Amino acid sequence: MAGQGFAKGLANYGDAEFSLFLRKAFVKGAGYSSAALERPVIGIVETGSAYNPCHGNMPQLVEAVKRGVFMAGGLPMPFPTISIGESFANPTSMYLRNLMAMDTEEMIRAQPMDAVVLIGGCDKTVPAQVMGAASAGVPAIQLVTGPMLTGSHHGERVGACTDCRRYWGRYRAAEIDGPGIDAVNDRLVASVGSCGVMGTASTMACVVEALGLAVPGSATPPAVTADRLRAAELSGLCAVGLARERVTPDRILTPDAFRNALRVLLAIGGSTNGIVHLTAMAGRLGIPIDLATLDRMGRETPVLVDLKPSGQHYMEDFHRAGGLPTLLRELKPLLHLDALTVTGRTLGEEIERAGPAFPQTVVRPFAEPLYPQGGIAVLSGNLAPGGAIIKQSAASPALMEHEGRAVVFDGLEDLAARIDADDLDVAADDVLVLQNIGPTGGPGMPEAGYIPIPKQLARAGVKDMVRISDGRMSGTAAGTIVLHVTPEAAIGGPLAHVRTGDRIRLSVAARRLELLVPEADLAARVAQAPRTRPRAARGYAKLFLESVTQADQGVDFDFLRHVRDEAADAQDGEAAL
Ligand code: FES
């Protein structure tokens, strides 16, 4: 018998009563009374770290969650897990996402709790927490740390990290000098919190609210505001309700909930990373997300949220415009309104409770979109048999139908060594190709797909080129950039065999990415230079390289994905989107 509260998941000494006796004795050593231990136990996942300023408000959030838990009659039990700060993780934060998911899953499973509040915010932390909690099967609520405030540089409003890239591009183009770029560096991040544009962190915040896994309106309040703390208090309060009703994540994270999340991902002009994370999260529940579904939804879901990098505003503006409920109201005809949320009410009921629309300029009406189709388009062709994606809402219209000569870099070292060389043979209408930055090649699929414009061209005023890789791109970046080419080069995908001088054709309208090399020539290149999967001798690197899946499987470890119950599947039918 699993038990509840402190009787749950006892340490195994061969005598269950003694195990409980011992556990209570130790927790009483921290000053708890027997009465406190009778309450529903709510775990709170703390991910504060000096290496993660995006989580810099963690102490205040934990206090507010605890208040909500107490208000509802529960007992809060904060505990730590791994934290991943995007710019502090080598080789890339994505390399560690699955490790954080494993830590989250196993600590939720190992320790006694009837529900858990997951506090994360920086890019990989939220998907890691949802993946872990979904697999642990304990009632869960996601609370995000919230976006940073915007800053000001010489009177211009700035925020990480779209403006970081914009100013760095100007520095590379010699439009700004050394002291100038140092001055910008002081202004870009005005407070703790996650990036203030529609990057991956904001995307995942909106996605988890759309999934029904976060309390309504909690995606957008800035990290340092009262609204953020109230969202934390409400999260604690709702967690006790979930514990009492035993609402496990699979009741909320249904195929309909994932359909709603994909709609929102498309309508916010969300980060391309969002599709990888959603695929991994759904994979934990045995719900396949295929790229064709995403593309079909994309053709009928316009971008409505006017935020950088696709538009002009910041997350704090989105919050003032009513936050995600304002968008959900516009998307209502496309949503599954019966999907359950952590409040115990449906998404449709929550949209009604948010009240009527009011005048604002951040979320466009459905009939007047920022971009007529969803932000992300899915490409296929002989260069990407398993698919590739492009964030069309942040691409240059003139380059979306383009044929050009490939200029190939075989990895990040080669890129660093040659991209700014004065003698690099490159022209503005060439296609830059970067190989070996996929899941095993990177390793961890680094956000290096935003290949810089070669200095000689940047100085001549070139702002965008078609760029192709098997890596990812920061959600805060913009450009005509093809990403997640699958299969990746490092395991022998066609991308590995592209050579400088080949012709490549991109057609976003036709959703095609073609290497214009005869099939026989390509086959000969494969035979000449076959690839074997990269390996490591020991440790996490060994586990990672042996187990990581491709982008179309969410880059999760193969052994962490949902194990299908074939008898139940036969009864219920396939759970695909
Ligand atoms: Fe943490 Fe952007 S660096 S959210």
Coordinates of C-alpha atoms and ligand atoms in Angstrom, one line a residue:
M1 CA 0.0 0.0 0.0
A2 CA 1.6 3.3 -1.1
G3 CA 0.0 5.4 1.6
Q4 CA -0.4 9.1 1.6
G5 CA 1.5 12.0 3.1
F6 CA 4.4 10.9 5.2
A7 CA 3.4 7.3 5.0
K8 CA 4.1 7.4 1.2
G9 CA 7.1 5.6 -0.3
L10 CA 8.7 4.4 2.9
A11 CA 12.4 3.6 3.1
N12 CA 12.6 -0.1 3.0
Y13 CA 14.0 -1.7 6.2
G14 CA 11.7 -4.8 6.0
D15 CA 9.3 -3.3 8.7
A16 CA 7.0 -0.6 7.4
E17 CA 5.8 0.6 10.8
F18 CA 9.3 1.1 11.9
S19 CA 10.2 3.0 8.7
L20 CA 7.3 5.4 9.4
F21 CA 8.3 5.7 13.1
L22 CA 11.8 6.6 12.1
R23 CA 10.8 9.0 9.4
K24 CA 8.5 10.9 11.8
A25 CA 11.2 11.0 14.4
F26 CA 13.7 12.7 12.0
V27 CA 11.3 15.2 10.7
K28 CA 10.2 16.1 14.2
G29 CA 13.9 16.8 14.8
A30 CA 13.3 19.8 12.5
G31 CA 10.5 21.0 14.8
Y32 CA 7.4 19.5 13.2
S33 CA 4.4 18.4 15.3
S34 CA 2.4 15.2 14.8
A35 CA -0.6 17.4 13.7
A36 CA 1.5 19.0 11.0
L37 CA 2.5 15.6 9.6
E38 CA -1.2 14.7 9.2
R39 CA -1.7 17.3 6.5
P40 CA -1.4 16.7 2.7
V41 CA 2.3 17.0 1.9
I42 CA 3.2 19.4 -1.0
G43 CA 6.7 19.2 -2.3
I44 CA 8.1 22.4 -3.7
V45 CA 11.0 22.0 -6.2
E46 CA 13.5 24.8 -5.5
T47 CA 15.9 25.6 -8.3
G48 CA 17.6 28.7 -7.0
S49 CA 21.3 28.9 -7.8
A50 CA 23.9 31.7 -8.0
Y51 CA 24.5 30.3 -11.5
N52 CA 21.0 31.0 -12.6
P53 CA 19.9 34.7 -12.3
C54 CA 16.7 33.8 -14.2
H55 CA 15.7 32.1 -10.9
G56 CA 16.9 34.9 -8.7
N57 CA 13.4 35.4 -7.1
M58 CA 13.3 31.8 -5.9
P59 CA 13.3 32.6 -2.1
Q60 CA 10.3 34.9 -2.5
L61 CA 8.4 32.4 -4.7
V62 CA 9.0 29.5 -2.3
E63 CA 7.6 31.7 0.6
A64 CA 4.5 32.6 -1.5
V65 CA 3.9 29.0 -2.5
K66 CA 4.2 27.9 1.1
R67 CA 1.7 30.5 2.1
G68 CA -0.8 29.1 -0.4
V69 CA -0.2 25.6 0.8
F70 CA -0.8 26.6 4.4
M71 CA -3.9 28.5 3.5
A72 CA -5.4 25.4 1.9
G73 CA -4.4 23.1 4.9
G74 CA -1.4 21.5 3.4
L75 CA 2.2 21.0 4.6
P76 CA 4.8 22.5 2.3
M77 CA 8.1 20.7 1.9
P78 CA 10.7 22.6 -0.3
F79 CA 13.5 20.5 -1.7
P80 CA 16.3 21.2 -4.2
T81 CA 17.1 19.8 -7.6
I82 CA 19.5 20.6 -10.4
S83 CA 19.2 24.1 -11.8
I84 CA 20.3 25.1 -15.3
G85 CA 21.1 28.7 -16.2
E86 CA 21.2 29.0 -20.0
S87 CA 24.4 30.9 -20.4
F88 CA 26.3 29.1 -17.6
A89 CA 26.1 25.5 -18.9
N90 CA 28.8 23.9 -20.9
P91 CA 28.6 22.5 -23.6
T92 CA 25.0 23.6 -23.7
S93 CA 22.0 23.6 -21.4
M94 CA 20.2 21.1 -23.6
Y95 CA 22.9 18.5 -22.8
L96 CA 21.7 18.7 -19.2
R97 CA 17.9 18.9 -19.7
N98 CA 17.4 15.2 -19.5
L99 CA 19.6 15.0 -16.4
M100 CA 17.5 17.6 -14.7
A101 CA 14.4 15.7 -15.8
M102 CA 15.8 12.5 -14.2
D103 CA 16.7 14.3 -11.0
T104 CA 13.2 15.8 -10.8
E105 CA 11.4 12.5 -11.5
E106 CA 13.4 10.4 -9.1
M107 CA 13.3 12.9 -6.2
I108 CA 9.5 13.3 -6.6
R109 CA 9.2 9.6 -6.6
A110 CA 11.7 8.9 -3.8
Q111 CA 10.3 11.4 -1.3
P112 CA 6.9 11.5 0.3
M113 CA 4.6 14.1 -1.3
D114 CA 1.0 14.1 -2.4
A115 CA 1.5 16.9 -4.9
V116 CA 4.4 19.0 -6.1
V117 CA 4.9 22.6 -7.2
L118 CA 7.7 22.8 -9.8
I119 CA 9.4 26.2 -9.8
G120 CA 11.5 26.8 -12.9
G121 CA 11.9 29.4 -15.5
C122 CA 15.1 29.4 -17.5
D123 CA 14.8 27.7 -20.9
K124 CA 15.5 24.0 -20.2
T125 CA 14.2 23.9 -16.6
V126 CA 10.5 24.0 -17.3
P127 CA 10.5 21.2 -19.9
A128 CA 12.8 19.2 -17.6
Q129 CA 10.4 19.6 -14.7
V130 CA 7.3 18.7 -16.7
M131 CA 9.0 15.7 -18.2
G132 CA 10.1 14.5 -14.8
A133 CA 6.7 15.1 -13.1
A134 CA 4.8 13.5 -16.0
S135 CA 6.9 10.3 -15.6
A136 CA 6.7 10.4 -11.8
G137 CA 2.9 10.5 -12.0
V138 CA 2.4 12.6 -8.8
P139 CA -0.1 15.6 -9.0
A140 CA 1.9 18.6 -10.2
I141 CA 1.7 22.3 -10.9
Q142 CA 4.3 24.3 -12.8
L143 CA 5.1 27.8 -11.6
V144 CA 7.5 29.9 -13.7
T145 CA 9.9 32.5 -12.2
G146 CA 8.6 35.1 -14.7
P147 CA 10.2 37.5 -17.1
M148 CA 12.8 40.1 -16.3
L149 CA 12.0 43.8 -16.5
T150 CA 13.1 45.8 -19.6
G151 CA 16.1 48.2 -19.4
S152 CA 16.9 51.4 -21.2
H153 CA 20.1 52.3 -23.2
H154 CA 20.4 55.9 -24.3
G155 CA 16.6 56.2 -24.2
E156 CA 16.0 53.0 -26.1
R157 CA 14.1 50.2 -24.4
V158 CA 16.1 47.0 -24.3
G159 CA 15.7 43.4 -23.0
A160 CA 17.5 40.1 -23.2
C161 CA 18.1 38.6 -25.4
T162 CA 16.8 39.8 -28.8
D163 CA 18.5 43.1 -28.2
C164 CA 21.7 41.4 -27.1
R165 CA 22.0 39.8 -30.5
R166 CA 21.0 43.0 -32.3
Y167 CA 23.6 45.1 -30.5
W168 CA 26.2 42.4 -31.0
G169 CA 25.4 42.3 -34.7
R170 CA 26.0 46.1 -34.8
Y171 CA 29.3 45.7 -32.9
R172 CA 30.4 43.0 -35.4
A173 CA 29.5 45.4 -38.2
A174 CA 31.7 48.1 -36.6
E175 CA 28.7 50.3 -36.0
I176 CA 29.4 50.3 -32.2
D177 CA 32.9 50.4 -30.6
G178 CA 34.2 48.5 -27.6
P179 CA 33.2 51.0 -24.9
G180 CA 29.8 51.3 -26.6
I181 CA 29.1 47.6 -26.4
D182 CA 30.3 47.5 -22.8
A183 CA 27.7 50.2 -21.9
V184 CA 25.0 48.1 -23.6
N185 CA 26.1 45.1 -21.6
D186 CA 25.1 46.9 -18.3
R187 CA 21.6 47.7 -19.5
L188 CA 20.3 44.6 -21.2
V189 CA 19.2 42.6 -18.2
A190 CA 17.4 45.0 -15.8
S191 CA 16.3 42.5 -13.1
V192 CA 16.3 38.9 -12.2
G193 CA 13.9 36.7 -14.2
S194 CA 13.8 34.9 -17.5
C195 CA 14.4 36.6 -20.9
G196 CA 11.8 39.3 -21.5
V197 CA 11.0 38.5 -25.1
M198 CA 9.2 35.5 -26.7
G199 CA 12.3 33.3 -26.3
T200 CA 12.2 29.8 -25.1
A201 CA 11.6 30.6 -21.5
S202 CA 8.5 32.8 -22.3
T203 CA 7.4 30.2 -24.8
M204 CA 7.5 27.4 -22.3
A205 CA 5.7 29.6 -19.7
C206 CA 2.9 30.2 -22.2
V207 CA 2.9 26.5 -23.3
V208 CA 2.5 25.2 -19.7
E209 CA -0.3 27.6 -19.0
A210 CA -2.0 26.4 -22.2
L211 CA -1.5 22.8 -21.2
G212 CA -3.5 23.6 -18.1
L213 CA -0.5 22.7 -15.9
A214 CA 0.0 26.2 -14.5
V215 CA -2.5 28.5 -12.9
P216 CA -4.4 30.9 -15.3
G217 CA -2.5 34.1 -15.9
S218 CA 0.7 32.9 -14.4
A219 CA 2.8 32.9 -17.6
T220 CA 3.4 36.6 -17.9
P221 CA 3.8 38.5 -14.6
P222 CA 7.4 39.8 -14.4
A223 CA 9.6 38.1 -11.8
V224 CA 9.7 41.0 -9.4
T225 CA 6.0 41.9 -9.2
A226 CA 3.2 41.3 -6.8
D227 CA 1.3 39.5 -9.5
R228 CA 4.1 37.0 -9.7
L229 CA 3.9 36.3 -5.9
R230 CA 0.1 36.0 -6.1
A231 CA 0.5 33.4 -8.9
A232 CA 2.9 31.5 -6.6
E233 CA 0.4 31.7 -3.7
L234 CA -2.4 30.4 -5.9
S235 CA -0.1 27.6 -7.2
G236 CA 0.4 26.4 -3.6
L237 CA -3.3 26.6 -2.9
C238 CA -4.3 24.6 -6.0
A239 CA -1.6 22.0 -5.3
V240 CA -3.5 21.0 -2.1
G241 CA -6.6 20.7 -4.2
L242 CA -4.9 18.4 -6.7
A243 CA -3.5 16.3 -3.8
R244 CA -6.9 15.9 -2.2
E245 CA -8.5 15.0 -5.6
R246 CA -5.5 12.9 -6.7
V247 CA -5.4 14.6 -10.1
T248 CA -2.3 13.0 -11.7
P249 CA -0.5 14.8 -14.6
D250 CA -1.9 12.3 -17.2
R251 CA -5.4 13.7 -16.4
I252 CA -4.3 17.2 -17.5
L253 CA -1.6 16.4 -20.1
T254 CA -4.0 14.8 -22.6
P255 CA -3.8 14.8 -26.4
D256 CA -6.3 17.7 -26.4
A257 CA -4.1 19.7 -24.0
F258 CA -1.1 19.2 -26.3
R259 CA -3.2 20.3 -29.2
N260 CA -4.0 23.5 -27.3
A261 CA -0.3 24.0 -26.4
L262 CA 0.7 23.6 -30.1
R263 CA -1.9 26.2 -31.1
V264 CA -0.5 28.6 -28.5
L265 CA 3.1 27.9 -29.6
L266 CA 2.2 28.9 -33.1
A267 CA 0.1 31.9 -32.2
I268 CA 2.7 33.5 -29.9
G269 CA 5.4 33.1 -32.6
G270 CA 7.1 30.9 -30.0
S271 CA 10.6 29.6 -29.9
T272 CA 11.5 26.7 -32.2
N273 CA 12.8 25.0 -29.1
G274 CA 9.2 24.7 -27.9
I275 CA 8.5 22.0 -30.5
V276 CA 11.4 19.9 -29.3
H277 CA 10.4 20.3 -25.6
L278 CA 6.7 19.6 -26.3
T279 CA 7.6 16.5 -28.2
A280 CA 9.7 15.3 -25.3
M281 CA 7.0 16.2 -22.7
A282 CA 4.3 14.4 -24.7
G283 CA 6.6 11.4 -25.3
R284 CA 6.7 10.9 -21.5
L285 CA 2.9 10.2 -21.7
G286 CA 3.0 8.1 -24.9
I287 CA 1.5 10.9 -27.0
P288 CA 3.3 11.2 -30.3
I289 CA 3.6 14.7 -31.9
D290 CA 4.4 14.5 -35.5
L291 CA 5.8 17.4 -37.5
A292 CA 3.1 17.1 -40.2
T293 CA 0.4 17.8 -37.5
L294 CA 2.3 20.9 -36.4
D295 CA 2.6 22.1 -40.0
R296 CA -1.1 21.6 -40.6
M297 CA -2.0 23.5 -37.5
G298 CA 0.5 26.2 -38.5
R299 CA -1.3 26.9 -41.7
E300 CA -4.5 27.7 -39.9
T301 CA -3.1 29.4 -36.8
P302 CA -2.0 33.0 -37.2
V303 CA 0.7 34.7 -35.1
L304 CA -1.3 37.1 -32.9
V305 CA 1.2 38.1 -30.2
D306 CA 3.3 41.1 -31.1
L307 CA 6.5 40.4 -29.1
K308 CA 10.1 40.3 -30.1
P309 CA 11.7 38.6 -32.0
S310 CA 8.7 38.3 -34.3
G311 CA 7.2 41.7 -33.3
Q312 CA 8.1 44.7 -31.2
H313 CA 6.9 44.3 -27.5
Y314 CA 8.2 42.6 -24.4
M315 CA 6.7 40.2 -21.9
E316 CA 5.8 42.9 -19.4
D317 CA 3.7 44.5 -22.1
F318 CA 2.0 41.1 -22.8
H319 CA 1.2 40.9 -19.1
R320 CA -0.3 44.4 -19.1
A321 CA -2.4 43.4 -22.1
G322 CA -4.0 40.6 -20.0
G323 CA -1.4 37.9 -20.5
L324 CA -2.2 34.5 -21.9
P325 CA -6.0 34.7 -21.2
T326 CA -6.2 37.5 -23.8
L327 CA -4.7 35.3 -26.4
L328 CA -6.7 32.3 -25.4
R329 CA -9.9 34.4 -25.9
E330 CA -8.9 35.1 -29.5
L331 CA -7.9 31.5 -30.2
K332 CA -11.1 30.1 -28.6
P333 CA -12.6 28.6 -31.8
L334 CA -9.4 26.6 -32.3
L335 CA -9.0 25.3 -28.8
H336 CA -10.3 22.2 -26.9
L337 CA -12.2 24.0 -24.2
D338 CA -13.0 20.9 -22.2
A339 CA -9.3 20.3 -21.3
L340 CA -8.8 20.1 -17.5
T341 CA -6.5 22.6 -15.7
V342 CA -4.8 22.5 -12.3
T343 CA -7.6 24.7 -10.8
G344 CA -10.1 21.8 -11.3
R345 CA -11.9 23.9 -13.9
T346 CA -11.7 23.5 -17.7
L347 CA -9.7 25.8 -20.0
G348 CA -13.0 27.1 -21.4
E349 CA -14.2 28.0 -17.9
E350 CA -11.0 29.7 -17.1
I351 CA -11.2 31.8 -20.3
E352 CA -14.7 32.9 -19.2
R353 CA -13.5 33.7 -15.7
A354 CA -10.8 36.0 -17.1
G355 CA -13.5 38.4 -18.1
P356 CA -14.1 40.4 -21.3
A357 CA -11.5 41.8 -23.7
F358 CA -10.2 45.3 -23.3
P359 CA -8.4 47.7 -25.6
Q360 CA -4.7 46.8 -25.9
T361 CA -2.1 46.6 -28.6
V362 CA 0.0 43.5 -27.9
V363 CA -2.4 40.7 -28.8
R364 CA -3.9 41.2 -32.2
P365 CA -7.5 40.2 -33.1
F366 CA -7.7 36.9 -34.9
A367 CA -8.8 38.7 -38.1
E368 CA -5.8 41.1 -38.0
P369 CA -2.8 38.9 -37.3
L370 CA 0.9 39.9 -37.0
Y371 CA 1.7 37.0 -39.4
P372 CA -1.0 35.1 -41.3
Q373 CA 0.3 31.6 -40.5
G374 CA 1.9 30.1 -37.4
G375 CA 5.4 31.1 -36.5
I376 CA 7.0 27.7 -37.3
A377 CA 6.9 25.9 -40.6
V378 CA 8.0 22.3 -41.1
L379 CA 10.3 21.5 -44.1
S380 CA 11.2 18.2 -45.7
G381 CA 13.2 17.0 -48.7
N382 CA 16.3 15.1 -49.5
L383 CA 18.4 17.2 -47.2
A384 CA 16.1 16.5 -44.2
P385 CA 14.3 13.2 -44.7
G386 CA 13.2 13.3 -41.0
G387 CA 12.1 17.0 -41.2
A388 CA 13.5 20.4 -40.4
I389 CA 11.9 23.6 -39.1
I390 CA 12.1 27.3 -39.8
K391 CA 10.7 30.2 -37.7
Q392 CA 9.0 31.9 -40.7
S393 CA 7.6 34.7 -38.6
A394 CA 11.2 35.8 -37.8
A395 CA 12.6 35.2 -41.3
S396 CA 13.3 37.6 -44.1
P397 CA 10.4 37.4 -46.7
A398 CA 12.9 37.9 -49.6
L399 CA 14.8 34.7 -48.6
M400 CA 11.9 32.3 -48.0
E401 CA 12.1 31.2 -51.6
H402 CA 15.8 31.0 -52.3
E403 CA 18.4 28.9 -54.2
G404 CA 22.1 29.4 -53.5
R405 CA 25.5 27.9 -53.3
A406 CA 26.4 26.1 -50.1
V407 CA 29.3 27.4 -48.0
V408 CA 29.9 24.5 -45.5
F409 CA 31.4 24.5 -42.0
D410 CA 32.0 21.0 -40.5
G411 CA 31.5 22.0 -36.9
L412 CA 31.8 24.8 -34.4
E413 CA 35.6 24.9 -34.4
D414 CA 35.7 25.2 -38.2
L415 CA 33.0 28.0 -38.0
A416 CA 35.0 29.9 -35.4
A417 CA 38.2 29.6 -37.4
R418 CA 36.9 30.7 -40.7
I419 CA 33.6 32.7 -40.5
D420 CA 35.3 36.1 -40.1
A421 CA 38.4 35.4 -42.3
D422 CA 38.8 38.1 -44.9
D423 CA 39.6 35.5 -47.5
L424 CA 36.4 33.4 -46.9
D425 CA 34.8 32.8 -50.3
V426 CA 31.3 33.9 -49.5
A427 CA 28.6 36.1 -51.1
A428 CA 25.3 37.4 -49.7
D429 CA 23.2 35.0 -51.7
D430 CA 25.1 31.9 -50.6
V431 CA 23.6 29.4 -48.1
L432 CA 25.6 28.9 -44.9
V433 CA 25.6 25.3 -43.8
L434 CA 26.8 24.2 -40.4
Q435 CA 27.2 20.4 -39.7
N436 CA 27.7 18.3 -36.6
I437 CA 25.7 20.4 -34.0
G438 CA 22.9 18.0 -33.6
P439 CA 21.9 15.9 -30.6
T440 CA 25.0 13.7 -30.6
G441 CA 27.2 15.9 -32.7
G442 CA 27.1 19.0 -30.5
P443 CA 26.6 17.2 -28.2
G444 CA 23.3 18.4 -26.9
M445 CA 22.2 20.3 -30.0
P446 CA 23.7 23.7 -29.0
E447 CA 21.9 26.9 -30.0
A448 CA 24.5 27.6 -32.6
G449 CA 22.1 27.5 -35.5
Y450 CA 22.1 31.3 -35.5
I451 CA 25.3 31.3 -37.6
P452 CA 26.7 34.8 -37.6
I453 CA 26.8 36.7 -40.8
P454 CA 30.5 36.6 -42.0
K455 CA 32.2 39.8 -40.9
Q456 CA 33.1 40.9 -44.4
L457 CA 29.4 40.7 -45.4
A458 CA 28.1 42.2 -42.1
R459 CA 30.3 45.3 -42.7
A460 CA 28.9 45.6 -46.2
G461 CA 25.4 45.8 -44.6
V462 CA 24.2 42.2 -45.1
K463 CA 21.7 41.5 -42.3
D464 CA 20.4 38.1 -43.1
M465 CA 21.3 35.0 -45.1
V466 CA 19.8 31.5 -45.5
R467 CA 21.5 29.4 -42.8
I468 CA 21.0 25.6 -42.3
S469 CA 22.1 23.3 -39.5
D470 CA 21.1 20.3 -37.4
G471 CA 21.3 22.4 -34.3
R472 CA 18.9 24.7 -32.5
M473 CA 18.6 28.4 -32.2
S474 CA 17.8 30.6 -29.2
G475 CA 14.1 31.6 -29.2
T476 CA 15.3 35.2 -28.9
A477 CA 17.0 35.2 -32.3
A478 CA 15.7 36.0 -35.8
G479 CA 16.7 35.4 -39.4
T480 CA 16.1 32.9 -42.3
I481 CA 17.4 30.0 -40.3
V482 CA 16.6 26.3 -41.0
L483 CA 17.1 24.2 -37.9
H484 CA 16.8 20.7 -36.4
V485 CA 17.7 19.0 -39.8
T486 CA 17.0 15.4 -39.1
P487 CA 18.7 13.0 -39.2
E488 CA 21.7 14.9 -37.9
A489 CA 25.1 14.9 -39.7
A490 CA 27.0 13.1 -36.9
I491 CA 25.0 9.9 -37.4
G492 CA 25.2 10.1 -41.2
G493 CA 22.2 12.2 -42.2
P494 CA 22.5 13.8 -45.7
L495 CA 23.6 17.1 -44.1
A496 CA 26.9 15.3 -43.4
H497 CA 27.6 15.0 -47.1
V498 CA 26.9 18.6 -48.3
R499 CA 30.0 20.2 -49.8
T500 CA 30.9 23.8 -50.5
G501 CA 29.7 24.6 -54.0
D502 CA 26.6 22.4 -53.9
R503 CA 23.3 24.1 -54.7
I504 CA 20.6 24.2 -52.1
R505 CA 17.0 25.2 -52.7
L506 CA 14.7 26.4 -49.9
S507 CA 11.0 26.9 -50.5
V508 CA 9.0 27.8 -47.4
A509 CA 5.8 28.0 -49.4
A510 CA 6.3 24.4 -50.7
R511 CA 7.8 23.4 -47.3
R512 CA 10.8 21.9 -49.2
L513 CA 14.6 21.8 -48.5
E514 CA 16.5 20.2 -51.3
L515 CA 20.1 19.5 -51.9
L516 CA 20.5 19.8 -55.7
V517 CA 23.0 16.9 -56.1
P518 CA 22.1 13.8 -58.2
E519 CA 21.1 10.9 -56.0
A520 CA 23.9 8.7 -57.3
D521 CA 26.5 11.3 -56.4
L522 CA 25.1 11.6 -52.9
A523 CA 25.2 7.8 -52.5
A524 CA 28.8 7.7 -53.6
R525 CA 29.7 10.4 -51.0
V526 CA 28.0 8.4 -48.3
A527 CA 29.9 5.2 -49.3
Q528 CA 33.2 7.2 -49.3
A529 CA 32.7 8.6 -45.8
P530 CA 30.3 6.5 -43.7
R531 CA 29.5 7.9 -40.2
T532 CA 29.3 6.0 -37.0
R533 CA 27.5 7.3 -34.0
P534 CA 29.7 9.3 -31.6
R535 CA 30.6 7.5 -28.3
A536 CA 32.1 8.5 -25.0
A537 CA 34.1 6.3 -22.6
R538 CA 32.3 7.0 -19.3
G539 CA 29.9 9.0 -17.2
Y540 CA 27.0 11.1 -18.3
A541 CA 28.5 11.7 -21.7
K542 CA 28.4 7.9 -22.3
L543 CA 24.8 7.7 -21.2
F544 CA 23.9 10.7 -23.3
L545 CA 25.5 9.7 -26.5
E546 CA 24.2 6.1 -26.3
S547 CA 20.6 7.1 -25.4
V548 CA 19.7 10.5 -26.9
T549 CA 17.1 10.5 -29.6
Q550 CA 16.8 12.8 -32.6
A551 CA 15.0 16.2 -32.7
D552 CA 11.8 14.6 -34.0
Q553 CA 11.7 12.5 -30.8
G554 CA 12.3 15.5 -28.6
V555 CA 16.0 14.7 -27.9
D556 CA 14.9 12.7 -24.9
F557 CA 16.7 9.6 -23.8
D558 CA 15.2 6.5 -25.4
F559 CA 14.8 4.7 -22.0
L560 CA 12.9 7.6 -20.5
R561 CA 10.1 7.7 -23.0
H562 CA 6.7 6.3 -22.1
V563 CA 6.6 2.5 -22.1
R564 CA 3.4 1.5 -23.9
D565 CA 0.8 -0.7 -22.2
E566 CA -0.3 -2.6 -25.3
A567 CA -3.4 -4.1 -23.7
A568 CA -4.6 -0.7 -22.6
D569 CA -3.8 0.9 -26.0
A570 CA -5.8 -1.8 -27.8
Q571 CA -8.8 -0.8 -25.6
D572 CA -8.4 2.9 -25.7
G573 CA -7.1 3.4 -29.2
E574 CA -4.0 5.3 -30.3
A575 CA -3.5 8.5 -28.3
A576 CA -1.8 10.4 -31.2
L577 CA -2.7 14.1 -31.9
Ligands
FES1 FE1 17.5 32.2 -18.6 FE2 17.0 33.4 -21.1 S1 18.9 33.0 -20.1 S2 15.6 32.6 -19.7

